[in-house]
Structure formats: C-alpha cells, structure tokens
Short mmCIF file of C-alpha atoms and ligand atoms in Angstrom, two decimals:
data_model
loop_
_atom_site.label_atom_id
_atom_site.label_comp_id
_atom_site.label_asym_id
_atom_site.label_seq_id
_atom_site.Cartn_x
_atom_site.Cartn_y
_atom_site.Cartn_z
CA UNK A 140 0.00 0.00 0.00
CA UNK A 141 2.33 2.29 0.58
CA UNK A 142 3.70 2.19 -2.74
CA UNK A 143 0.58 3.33 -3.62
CA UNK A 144 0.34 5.96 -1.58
CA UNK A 145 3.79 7.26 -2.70
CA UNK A 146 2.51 7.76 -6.17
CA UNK A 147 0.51 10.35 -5.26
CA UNK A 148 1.93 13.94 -5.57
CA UNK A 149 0.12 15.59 -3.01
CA UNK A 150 -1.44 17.71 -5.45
CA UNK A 151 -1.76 21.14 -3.70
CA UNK A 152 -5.00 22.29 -5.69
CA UNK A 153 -6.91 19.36 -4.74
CA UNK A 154 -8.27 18.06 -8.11
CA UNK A 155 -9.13 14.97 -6.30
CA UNK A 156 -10.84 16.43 -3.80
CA UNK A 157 -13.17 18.76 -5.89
CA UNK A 158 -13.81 15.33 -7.09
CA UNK A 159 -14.90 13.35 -4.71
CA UNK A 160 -18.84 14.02 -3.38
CA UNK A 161 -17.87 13.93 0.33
CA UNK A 162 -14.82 16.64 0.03
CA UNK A 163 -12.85 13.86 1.08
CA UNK A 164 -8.92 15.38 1.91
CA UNK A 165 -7.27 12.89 -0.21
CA UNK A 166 -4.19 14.48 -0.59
CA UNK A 167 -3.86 15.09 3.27
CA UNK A 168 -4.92 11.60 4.20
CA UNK A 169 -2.25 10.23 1.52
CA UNK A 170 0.60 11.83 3.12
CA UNK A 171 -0.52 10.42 6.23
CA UNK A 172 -0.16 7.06 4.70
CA UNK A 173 3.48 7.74 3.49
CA UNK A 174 4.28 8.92 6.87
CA UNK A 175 2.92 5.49 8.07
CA UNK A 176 0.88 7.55 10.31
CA UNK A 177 -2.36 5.72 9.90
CA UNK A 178 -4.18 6.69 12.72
CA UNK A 179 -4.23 9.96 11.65
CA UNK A 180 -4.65 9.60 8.32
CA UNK A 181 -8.11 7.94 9.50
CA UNK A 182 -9.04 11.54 12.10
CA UNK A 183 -8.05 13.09 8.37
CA UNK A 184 -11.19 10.89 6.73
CA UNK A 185 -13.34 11.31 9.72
CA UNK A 186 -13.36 15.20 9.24
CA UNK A 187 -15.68 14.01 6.26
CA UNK A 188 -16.84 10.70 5.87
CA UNK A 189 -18.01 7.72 8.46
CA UNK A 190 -18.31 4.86 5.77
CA UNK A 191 -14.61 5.15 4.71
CA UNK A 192 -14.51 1.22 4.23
CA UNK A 193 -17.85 1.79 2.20
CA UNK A 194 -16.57 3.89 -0.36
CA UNK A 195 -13.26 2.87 -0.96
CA UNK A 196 -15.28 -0.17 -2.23
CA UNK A 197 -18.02 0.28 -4.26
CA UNK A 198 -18.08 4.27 -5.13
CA UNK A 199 -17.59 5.11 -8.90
CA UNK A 200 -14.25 6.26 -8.36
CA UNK A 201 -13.35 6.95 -11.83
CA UNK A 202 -16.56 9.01 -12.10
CA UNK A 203 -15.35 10.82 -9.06
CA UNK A 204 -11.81 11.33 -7.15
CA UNK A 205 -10.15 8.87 -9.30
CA UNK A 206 -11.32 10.51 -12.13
CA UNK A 207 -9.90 14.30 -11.60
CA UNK A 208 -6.70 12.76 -10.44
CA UNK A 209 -3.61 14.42 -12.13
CA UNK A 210 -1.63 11.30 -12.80
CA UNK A 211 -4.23 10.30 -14.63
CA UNK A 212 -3.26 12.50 -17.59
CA UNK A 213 -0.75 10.54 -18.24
CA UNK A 214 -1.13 7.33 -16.76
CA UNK A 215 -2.76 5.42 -14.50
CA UNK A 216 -4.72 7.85 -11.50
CA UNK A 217 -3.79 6.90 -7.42
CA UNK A 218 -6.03 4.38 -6.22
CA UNK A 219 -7.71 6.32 -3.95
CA UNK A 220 -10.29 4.27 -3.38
CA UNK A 221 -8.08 1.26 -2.48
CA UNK A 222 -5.99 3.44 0.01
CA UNK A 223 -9.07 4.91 1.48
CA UNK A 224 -10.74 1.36 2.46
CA UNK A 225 -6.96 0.20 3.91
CA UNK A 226 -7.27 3.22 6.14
CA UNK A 227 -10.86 2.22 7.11
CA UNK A 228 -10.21 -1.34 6.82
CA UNK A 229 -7.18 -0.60 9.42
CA UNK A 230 -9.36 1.37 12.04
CA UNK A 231 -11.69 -1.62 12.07
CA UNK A 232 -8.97 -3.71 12.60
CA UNK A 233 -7.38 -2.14 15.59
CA UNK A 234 -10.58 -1.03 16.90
CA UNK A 235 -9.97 2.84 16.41
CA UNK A 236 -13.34 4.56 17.42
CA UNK A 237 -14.84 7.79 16.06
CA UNK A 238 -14.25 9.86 18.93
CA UNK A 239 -17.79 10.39 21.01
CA UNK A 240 -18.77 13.69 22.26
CA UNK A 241 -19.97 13.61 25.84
CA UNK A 242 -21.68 16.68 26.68
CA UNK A 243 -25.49 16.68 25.22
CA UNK A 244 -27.23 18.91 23.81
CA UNK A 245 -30.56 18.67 25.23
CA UNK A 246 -32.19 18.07 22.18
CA UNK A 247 -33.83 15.04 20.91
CA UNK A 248 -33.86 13.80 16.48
CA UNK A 249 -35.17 10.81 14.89
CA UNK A 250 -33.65 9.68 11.69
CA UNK A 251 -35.96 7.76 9.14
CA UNK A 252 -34.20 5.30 7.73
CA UNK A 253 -30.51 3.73 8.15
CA UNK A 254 -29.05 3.90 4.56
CA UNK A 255 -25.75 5.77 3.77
CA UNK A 256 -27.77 8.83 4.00
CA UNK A 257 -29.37 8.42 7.81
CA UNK A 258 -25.97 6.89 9.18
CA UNK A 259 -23.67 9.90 8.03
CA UNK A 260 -26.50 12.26 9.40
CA UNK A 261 -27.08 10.45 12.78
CA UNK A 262 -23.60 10.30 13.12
CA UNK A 263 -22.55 13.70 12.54
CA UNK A 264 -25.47 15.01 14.67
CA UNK A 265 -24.56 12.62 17.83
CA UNK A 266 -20.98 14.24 17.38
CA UNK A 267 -22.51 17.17 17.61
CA UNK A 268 -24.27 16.30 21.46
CA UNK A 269 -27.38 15.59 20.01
CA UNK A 270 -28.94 12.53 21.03
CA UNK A 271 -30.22 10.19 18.44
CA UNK A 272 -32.74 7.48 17.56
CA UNK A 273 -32.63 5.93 14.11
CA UNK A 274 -35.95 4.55 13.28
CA UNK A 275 -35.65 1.43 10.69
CA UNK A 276 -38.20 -0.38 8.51
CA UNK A 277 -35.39 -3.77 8.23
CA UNK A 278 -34.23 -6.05 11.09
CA UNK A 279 -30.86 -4.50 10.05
CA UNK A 280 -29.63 -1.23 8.94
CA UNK A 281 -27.50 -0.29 5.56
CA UNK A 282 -29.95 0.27 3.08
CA UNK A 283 -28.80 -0.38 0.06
CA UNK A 284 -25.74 -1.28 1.40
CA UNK A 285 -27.05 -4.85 2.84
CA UNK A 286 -29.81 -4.99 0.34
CA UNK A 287 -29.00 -3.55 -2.73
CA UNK A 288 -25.07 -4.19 -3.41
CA UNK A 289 -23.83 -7.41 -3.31
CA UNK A 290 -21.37 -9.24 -1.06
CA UNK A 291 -18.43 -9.98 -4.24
CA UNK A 292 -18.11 -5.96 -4.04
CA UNK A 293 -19.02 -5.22 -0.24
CA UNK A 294 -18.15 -7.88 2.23
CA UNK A 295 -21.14 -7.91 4.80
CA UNK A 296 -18.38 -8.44 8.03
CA UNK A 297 -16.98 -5.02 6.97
CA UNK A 298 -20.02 -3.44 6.07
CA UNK A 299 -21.17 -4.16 9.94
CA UNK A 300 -18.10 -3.26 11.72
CA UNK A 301 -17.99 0.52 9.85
CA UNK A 302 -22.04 0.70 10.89
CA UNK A 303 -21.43 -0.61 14.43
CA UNK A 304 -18.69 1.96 15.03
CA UNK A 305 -21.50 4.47 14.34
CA UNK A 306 -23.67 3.17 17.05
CA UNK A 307 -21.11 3.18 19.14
CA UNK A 308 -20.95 6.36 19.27
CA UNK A 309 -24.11 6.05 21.82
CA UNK A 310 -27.09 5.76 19.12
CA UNK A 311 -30.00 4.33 19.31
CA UNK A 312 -32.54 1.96 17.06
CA UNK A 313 -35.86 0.86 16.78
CA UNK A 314 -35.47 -1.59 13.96
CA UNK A 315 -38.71 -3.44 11.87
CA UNK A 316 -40.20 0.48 12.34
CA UNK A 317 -41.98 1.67 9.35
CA UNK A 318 -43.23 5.14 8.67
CA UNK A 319 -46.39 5.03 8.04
CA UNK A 320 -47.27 1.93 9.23
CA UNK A 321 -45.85 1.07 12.75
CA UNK A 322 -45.03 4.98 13.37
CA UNK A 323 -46.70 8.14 11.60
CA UNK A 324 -44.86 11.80 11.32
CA UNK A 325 -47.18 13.24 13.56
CA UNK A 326 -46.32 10.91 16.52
CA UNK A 327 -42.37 11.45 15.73
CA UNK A 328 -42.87 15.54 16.03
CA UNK A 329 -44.56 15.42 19.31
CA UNK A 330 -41.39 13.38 20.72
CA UNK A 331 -38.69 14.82 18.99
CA UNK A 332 -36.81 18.62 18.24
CA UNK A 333 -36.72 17.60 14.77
CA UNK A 334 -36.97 14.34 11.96
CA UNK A 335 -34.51 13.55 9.23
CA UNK A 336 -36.15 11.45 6.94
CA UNK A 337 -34.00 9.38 4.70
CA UNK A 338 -36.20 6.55 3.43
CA UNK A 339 -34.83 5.94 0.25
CA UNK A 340 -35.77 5.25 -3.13
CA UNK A 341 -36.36 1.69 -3.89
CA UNK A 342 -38.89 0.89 -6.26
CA UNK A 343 -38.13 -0.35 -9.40
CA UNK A 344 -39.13 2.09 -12.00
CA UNK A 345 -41.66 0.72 -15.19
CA UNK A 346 -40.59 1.69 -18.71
CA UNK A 347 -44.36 1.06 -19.43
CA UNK A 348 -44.29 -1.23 -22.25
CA UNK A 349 -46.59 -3.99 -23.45
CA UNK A 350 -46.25 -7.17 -21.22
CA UNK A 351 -44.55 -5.52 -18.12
CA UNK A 352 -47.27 -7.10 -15.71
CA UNK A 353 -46.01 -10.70 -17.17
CA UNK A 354 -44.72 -13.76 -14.85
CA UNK A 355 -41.47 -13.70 -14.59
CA UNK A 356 -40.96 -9.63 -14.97
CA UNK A 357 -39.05 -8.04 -11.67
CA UNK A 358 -37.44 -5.20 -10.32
CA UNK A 359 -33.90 -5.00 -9.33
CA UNK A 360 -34.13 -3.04 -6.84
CA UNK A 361 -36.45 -5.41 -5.32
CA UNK A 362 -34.86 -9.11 -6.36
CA UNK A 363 -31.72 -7.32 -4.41
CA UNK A 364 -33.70 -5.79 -1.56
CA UNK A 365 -35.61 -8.68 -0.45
CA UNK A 366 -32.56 -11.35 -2.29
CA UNK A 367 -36.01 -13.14 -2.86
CA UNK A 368 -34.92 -14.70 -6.50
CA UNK A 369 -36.19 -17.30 -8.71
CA UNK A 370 -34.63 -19.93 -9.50
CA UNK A 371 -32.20 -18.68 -12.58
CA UNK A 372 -30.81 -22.19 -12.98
CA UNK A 373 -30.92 -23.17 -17.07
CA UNK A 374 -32.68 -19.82 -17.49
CA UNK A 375 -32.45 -16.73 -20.09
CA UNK A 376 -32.64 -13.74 -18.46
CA UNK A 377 -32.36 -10.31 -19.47
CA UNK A 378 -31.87 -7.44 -17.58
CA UNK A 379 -32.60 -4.23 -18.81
CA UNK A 380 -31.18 -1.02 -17.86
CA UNK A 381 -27.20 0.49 -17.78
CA UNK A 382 -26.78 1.96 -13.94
CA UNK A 383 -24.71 0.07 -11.09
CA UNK A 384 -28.23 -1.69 -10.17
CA UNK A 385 -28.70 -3.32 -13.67
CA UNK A 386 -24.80 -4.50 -12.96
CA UNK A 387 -25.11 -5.89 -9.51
CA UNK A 388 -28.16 -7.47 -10.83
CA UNK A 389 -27.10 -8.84 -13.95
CA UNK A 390 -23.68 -10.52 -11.77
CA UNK A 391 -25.53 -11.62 -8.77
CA UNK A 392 -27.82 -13.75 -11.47
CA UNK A 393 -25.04 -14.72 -13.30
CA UNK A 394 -23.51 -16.05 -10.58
CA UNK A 395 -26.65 -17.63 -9.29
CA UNK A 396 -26.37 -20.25 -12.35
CA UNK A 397 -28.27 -19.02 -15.51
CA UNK A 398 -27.30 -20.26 -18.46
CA UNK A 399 -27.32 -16.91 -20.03
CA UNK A 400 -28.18 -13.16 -19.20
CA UNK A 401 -28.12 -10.11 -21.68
CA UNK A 402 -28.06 -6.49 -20.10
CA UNK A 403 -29.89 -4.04 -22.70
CA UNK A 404 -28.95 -0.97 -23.11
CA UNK A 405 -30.43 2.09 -25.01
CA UNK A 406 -26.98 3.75 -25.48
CA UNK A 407 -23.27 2.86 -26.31
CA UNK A 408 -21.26 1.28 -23.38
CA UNK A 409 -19.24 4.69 -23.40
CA UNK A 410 -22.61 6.94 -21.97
CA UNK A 411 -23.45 3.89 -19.64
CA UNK A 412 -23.86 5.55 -16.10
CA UNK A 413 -22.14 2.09 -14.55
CA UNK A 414 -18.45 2.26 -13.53
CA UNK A 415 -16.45 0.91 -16.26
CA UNK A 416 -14.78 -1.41 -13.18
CA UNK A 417 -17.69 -2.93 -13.23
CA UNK A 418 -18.85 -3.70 -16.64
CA UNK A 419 -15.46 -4.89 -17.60
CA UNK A 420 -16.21 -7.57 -14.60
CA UNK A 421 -19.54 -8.15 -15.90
CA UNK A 422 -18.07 -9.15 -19.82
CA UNK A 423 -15.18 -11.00 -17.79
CA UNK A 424 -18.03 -13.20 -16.31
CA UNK A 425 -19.74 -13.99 -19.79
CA UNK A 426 -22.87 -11.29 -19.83
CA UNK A 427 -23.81 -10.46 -23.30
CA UNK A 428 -23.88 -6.70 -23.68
CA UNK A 429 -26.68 -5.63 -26.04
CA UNK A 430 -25.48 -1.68 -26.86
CA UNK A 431 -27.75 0.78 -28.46
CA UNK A 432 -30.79 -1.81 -28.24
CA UNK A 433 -34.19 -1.32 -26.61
CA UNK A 434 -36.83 -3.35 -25.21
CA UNK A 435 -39.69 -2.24 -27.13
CA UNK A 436 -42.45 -5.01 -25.93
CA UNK A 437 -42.29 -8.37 -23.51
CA UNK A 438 -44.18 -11.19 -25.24
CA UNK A 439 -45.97 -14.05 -23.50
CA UNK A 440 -49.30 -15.66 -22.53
CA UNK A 441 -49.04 -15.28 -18.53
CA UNK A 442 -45.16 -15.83 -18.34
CA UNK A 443 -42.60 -14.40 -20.16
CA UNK A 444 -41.47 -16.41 -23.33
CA UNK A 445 -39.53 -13.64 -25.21
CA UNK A 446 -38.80 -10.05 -25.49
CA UNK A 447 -38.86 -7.85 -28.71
CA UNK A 448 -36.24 -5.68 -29.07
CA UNK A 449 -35.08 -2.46 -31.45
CA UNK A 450 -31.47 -1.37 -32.58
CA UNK A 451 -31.21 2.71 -31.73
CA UNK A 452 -28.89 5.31 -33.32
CA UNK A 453 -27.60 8.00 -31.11
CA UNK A 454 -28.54 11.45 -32.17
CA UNK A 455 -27.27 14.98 -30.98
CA UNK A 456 -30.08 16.81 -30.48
CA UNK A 457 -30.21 20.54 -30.88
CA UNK A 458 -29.70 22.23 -26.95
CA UNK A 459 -29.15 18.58 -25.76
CA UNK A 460 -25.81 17.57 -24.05
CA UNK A 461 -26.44 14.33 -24.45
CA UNK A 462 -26.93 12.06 -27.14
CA UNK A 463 -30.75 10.87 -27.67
CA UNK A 464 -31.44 7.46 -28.63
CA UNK A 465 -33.70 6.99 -31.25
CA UNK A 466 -35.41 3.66 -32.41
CA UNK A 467 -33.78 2.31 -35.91
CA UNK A 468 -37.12 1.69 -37.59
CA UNK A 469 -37.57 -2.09 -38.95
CA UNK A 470 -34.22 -2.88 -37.06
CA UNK A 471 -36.76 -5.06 -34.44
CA UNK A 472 -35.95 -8.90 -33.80
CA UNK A 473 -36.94 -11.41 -31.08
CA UNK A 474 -34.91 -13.12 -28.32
CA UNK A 475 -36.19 -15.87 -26.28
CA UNK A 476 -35.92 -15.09 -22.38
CA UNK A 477 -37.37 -16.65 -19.24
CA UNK A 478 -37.13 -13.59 -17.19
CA UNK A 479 -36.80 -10.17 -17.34
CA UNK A 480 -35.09 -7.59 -15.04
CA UNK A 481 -35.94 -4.01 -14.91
CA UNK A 482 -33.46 -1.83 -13.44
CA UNK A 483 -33.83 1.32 -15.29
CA UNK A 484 -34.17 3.73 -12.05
CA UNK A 485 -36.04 3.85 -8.76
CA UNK A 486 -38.23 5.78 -6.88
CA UNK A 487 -39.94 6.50 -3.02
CA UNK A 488 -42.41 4.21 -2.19
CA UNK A 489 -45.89 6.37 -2.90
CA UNK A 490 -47.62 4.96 -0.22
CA UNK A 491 -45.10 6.05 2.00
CA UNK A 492 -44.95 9.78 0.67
CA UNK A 493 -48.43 10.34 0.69
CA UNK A 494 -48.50 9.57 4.39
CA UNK A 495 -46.84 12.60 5.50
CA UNK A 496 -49.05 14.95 4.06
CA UNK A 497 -45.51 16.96 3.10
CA UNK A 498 -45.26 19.43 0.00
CA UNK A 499 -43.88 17.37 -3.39
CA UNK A 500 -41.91 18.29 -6.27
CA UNK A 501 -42.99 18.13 -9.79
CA UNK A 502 -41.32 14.99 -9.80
CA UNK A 503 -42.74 13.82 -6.99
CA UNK A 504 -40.25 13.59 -4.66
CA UNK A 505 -40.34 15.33 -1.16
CA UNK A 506 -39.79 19.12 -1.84
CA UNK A 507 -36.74 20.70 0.05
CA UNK A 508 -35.02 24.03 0.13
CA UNK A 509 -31.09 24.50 -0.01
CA UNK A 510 -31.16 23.69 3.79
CA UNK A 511 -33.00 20.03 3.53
CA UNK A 512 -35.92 21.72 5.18
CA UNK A 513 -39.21 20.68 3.42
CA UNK A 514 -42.77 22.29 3.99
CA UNK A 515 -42.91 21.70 7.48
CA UNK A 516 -40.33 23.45 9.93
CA UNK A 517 -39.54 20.23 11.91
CA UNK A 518 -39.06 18.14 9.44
CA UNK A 519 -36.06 17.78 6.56
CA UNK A 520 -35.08 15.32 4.18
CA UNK A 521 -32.25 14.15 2.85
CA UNK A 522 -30.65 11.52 -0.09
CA UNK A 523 -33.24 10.12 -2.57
CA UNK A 524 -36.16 10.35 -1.33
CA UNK A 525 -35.08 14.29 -2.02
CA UNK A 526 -34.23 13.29 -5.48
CA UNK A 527 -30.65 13.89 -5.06
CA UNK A 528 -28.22 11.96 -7.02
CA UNK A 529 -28.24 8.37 -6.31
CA UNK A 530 -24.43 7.36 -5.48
CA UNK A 531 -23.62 6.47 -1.98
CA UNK A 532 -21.16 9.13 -1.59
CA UNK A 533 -23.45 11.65 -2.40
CA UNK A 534 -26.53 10.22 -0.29
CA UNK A 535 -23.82 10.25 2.77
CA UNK A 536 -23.19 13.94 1.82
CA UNK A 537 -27.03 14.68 1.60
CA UNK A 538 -26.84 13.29 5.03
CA UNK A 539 -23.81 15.35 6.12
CA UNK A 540 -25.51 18.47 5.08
CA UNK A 541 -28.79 17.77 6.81
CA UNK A 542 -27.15 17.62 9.89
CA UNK A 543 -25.50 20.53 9.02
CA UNK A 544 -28.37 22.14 8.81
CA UNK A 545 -30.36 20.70 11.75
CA UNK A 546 -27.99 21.38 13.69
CA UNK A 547 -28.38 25.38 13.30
CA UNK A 548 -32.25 25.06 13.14
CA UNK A 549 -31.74 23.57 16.74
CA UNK A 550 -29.23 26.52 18.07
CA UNK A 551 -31.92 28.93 16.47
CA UNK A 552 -34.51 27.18 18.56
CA UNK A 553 -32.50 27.64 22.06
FE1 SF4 B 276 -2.68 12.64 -5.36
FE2 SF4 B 276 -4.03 12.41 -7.69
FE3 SF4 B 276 -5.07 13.87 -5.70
FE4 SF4 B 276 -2.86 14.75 -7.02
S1 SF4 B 276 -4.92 14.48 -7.86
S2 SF4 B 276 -3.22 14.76 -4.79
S3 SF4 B 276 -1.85 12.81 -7.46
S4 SF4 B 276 -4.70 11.64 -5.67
#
C-alpha cells in the first residue's frame, strides 16, 4: 500500500478532492499514509466521511476522485479508493473509534431510515451532542448497502463493523419500524426537536411497455432488496437497464447459475452511467452486452417467453448535451428469455410519501429548500427520497448536510 500511496503527488490544488462528493482530503490523508501515520490519516477521513470502508469499495471512483486525479493524464490515476478502504479497513482492525462527544445537547432527532444517507447524518449530529434514535423499517440497517449491493463488491463483516462503530458512538434503534405503518410523522414531532427522513428510493421504476405485468418480470431493486430470486438455474434472463443496479443485478444472477443473461442498453457502453470497473467484470463473467438496443415489448401468454427488441442510433439533439437514442425503424428482432429484469431507475415508495401529508416536487419527490428543510419546519429530508443523485457518496453527503443544517435550526430554537 504504501507504494501506492507514494505515487501520489500531493497535489496542492486538490483536483481529487473537488472530485470526490464527500470533500474527502485525499491528498492530506495520503501523506498520512506515506508517513505510516495511519491513525491519523483515519481523524483526516473522519473530518468528512463515516463509511470510509464503504466507499473505498463500491463508489464510482473513476466518475469521481479517481477521475480528476492528475496522474491520470498521463497514466494510471492513485487508487484512492483502495488506500481509502486500507485506512478504514485498518481502524476496524485495531478497533480505532470515532471519537464520542460527551456533553449533550438537550435536544432530541429521529432519523428515518438507516441507509448511507441516515448513518452519516445520525452520526454527525450525535458528534454534535445531540442525542439520536434511528428509526428502521429492516431487522438491520445499511440500506442499500445490505440490500442492494452485493457481497463480491461489499463484504457484509466489513459493512457491519464501519455501521457498528457508528452506534457506538451512543445511538440508538428501533429496527422493523416503518413510517407510516408502525409509526406516523405526527407521533415522531410530538417526541422529537426535529426528523430527518432518509427513506430511500427503492422501487423499481416501469418503462411502461406492453407485457410488463407478465410472470417472470421483476425489479432490481427489489430481487436485491428482499434477495427473494427465482430460480435462474438453465434460465435466459435479461436485464434491462445500464446503472450500477442493472450491474449488480445482472452478476448476482449470473452467478446464481443461468445459463445466459443479456443487459440491454439504449446507449453505447461509453454513456453507460455504470463504472467501467464494473462492466469490464460483468463481460469477464460472460454477460452479453446488447449496446444501443431497446426493449420495445415483452411477449408471453401469462409468463414471459420472449422479449422484442429495437437497434437505436444516437442522435445529438439541438440544446441537448447528451446524445438521444432513437429507435432504428424495422431494425426489431426477437430473443427468447425466461425472465426479465428491470433496473432502469427507482423511486420513493408512494404509499409512504403520501403519508406525510408533506409538500412534493414536480417529480414527486419530497420538496426541500437549499437547507433540507421541506414544507414543514420540523421536518427535513435528505438523499433520494429528495431526489438527489443516487451514489452512496453523495446520499452520505445529503446526510452530512442535513445535519448541518439541523444542527443550526436547533441553536436557532434555544
Ligand atoms: Fe494525489 Fe491524484 Fe489527488 Fe494529485 S490528484 S493529490 S496525485 S490523488
């Protein structure tokens, strides 16, 4: 590692940095490394980020740090990511704590949800004095993280340690707890100063075709969610969609014994939102990459038997920055499949939402202002439920800056 680490230049403008969602010191924590000084180089991460182990792992790094790094220019960029889990890895390891804050504040919160979002927020408000009760609709916390990425690219043992050192820091949880259902808003803001809700998005969206409400049609999201899957073995399966969830799908049911499985994908491989990492793994593994295809119907009597596809062209649009696909007219054909994924975005549970009587977006989503308040005073939102972008770096800094910002409605309240 610390060869690694000594490839870095210590960049004094940060490129890196301006990179990464979290504002991660990268260069700062680096040195640390060369200096052997690992302790601090985790104090250096923990100015920013509790889920250090987390996103050294599974963050789009090339989209992000990685990606603005200098050596890159000319070579291969640091592996930040890499050095940032063996400085998180290392902390779990030698049991290094994130230092607790004794003196309280007085005031009561209750975060909605434990995904990346409500741990960063519950744990930057409890080092704050606050004191904190996370409520959680599982019989385990992570979110996505123990339901939506799989173990090949985050081991569950880590994943547990790096959440357990946040409720060390004195939190509290009322796990199988679900807004709405077990608890409503109303009860939470008689007991508590304020509510951070971070519920999530996990719906699978529709692309509302013909044959969607077929046997044999799923969500990602959900199949990983609930890892409530068919039985793939001998099976065609296609999964449709070019994100990280249509990749972790797509490998977890590759690896679950179908015979074969085809992602489909509207653009080329180069506008795919996935991290390259990842799709070269995917290919590595034997999934067929359909580029510049679309599902344009799902045929069957009550299962799934086949799917008709379209070839697309990419077109640059006038005022567009991105290219548009557009349908290649006659270009349709037929494969046979036995199921078919849909993982082409997510979104709040409605039911949910319309619970908390709380003003919505034209998308929507819960509507905030710049400081994650939303209609009502008490209440503020963060990650996707907010419709902020849906990368676990940035749903921890959603999280950051809620408590942020709670943390100054409070002091106005004194
Ligand atoms: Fe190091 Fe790259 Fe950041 Fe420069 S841009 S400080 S080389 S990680």
């Amino acid at each position: 590692m610390q060869e690694k680490a000594n490839y870095c230049l210590n960049c004094p403008t940060k490129p890196c940095t301006i990179g990464c969602p979290l504002g991660n010191d990268i260069p700062r924590f680096i040195k640390k490394i060369k200096e052997e000084n690992y302790k601090e180089a985790y104090k250096i991460l923990l100015e920013t980020t509790v889920l250090q182990p987390v996103c050294g792992r599974i963050c789009p790094h090339m989209k992000q740090c990685r990606g603005k790094c200098v050596r890159g220019i000319k070579g291969e960029p640091v592996e930040i990511g890499e050095l940032e889990a063996f400085v998180g890895d290392m902390a779990i390891k030698n049991k290094w704590d994130i230092p607790k804050v004794e003196e309280m504040s007085g005031k009561k919160i209750a975060v909605v949800g434990g995904g990346p979002a409500g741990l960063t927020a519950a744990a930057f408000l409890r080092r704050k004095g606050h004191e904190i009760t996370i409520y959680e609709k599982h019989n385990e916390l992570g979110g996505l993280l123990s339901h939506g990425i799989p173990e090949f690219r985050l081991p569950r043992n880590i994943l547990k340690e790096t959440m357990q050192k946040i409720l060390n820091l004195g939190i509290d949880v009322k796990y199988n707890c679900s807004l709405g259902k077990d608890i409503t808003l109303e009860e939470l803001k008689k007991e508590y100063d304020a509510i951070l809700l971070t519920i999530g998005a996990n719906i699978s969206a529709k692309m509302g075709i013909e044959g969607e409400e077929l046997k044999g049609v799923y969500g990602g999201n959900e199949l990983l969610e609930n890892n409530n899957h068919p039985n793939y073995e001998g099976k065609i399966v296609v999964v449709n969609g070019g994100g990280n969830t249509a990749m972790d799908t797509s490998r977890t049911i590759n690896k679950m014994g179908a015979k074969k499985v085809y992602v489909v994908y509207r653009r080329a491989r180069e506008q795919m939102p996935a991290e390259q990492k990842e799709i070269d793994d995917a290919i590595k593994e034997g999934i067929e990459f359909l580029f510049q295809n679309n599902i344009v119907k799902i045929i069957g009597d009550k299962y799934v038997e086949k799917i008709e596809c379209i070839k697309t062209e990419l077109i640059k649009a006038e005022g567009e920055t991105r290219l548009k696909p557009v349908n290649i007219e006659g270009s349709n054909y037929e494969i046979p499949v036995d199921y078919v994924v849909m993982a082409v975005g997510a979104k709040p549970e409605e039911e949910v939402l319309s619970s908390l009587n709380l003003k919505r977006n034209k998308w929507g989503y819960i509507e905030t202002d710049e400081n994650n308040r939303t209609s009502d005073e008490k209440v503020f939102c963060a990650g996707d439920i907010s419709g902020e972008t849906s990368t676990v770096a940035w749903a921890a800094r959603s999280g950051r800056n809620a408590a942020e910002n709670i943390d100054k409605y409070l002091e106005k309240e004194n």
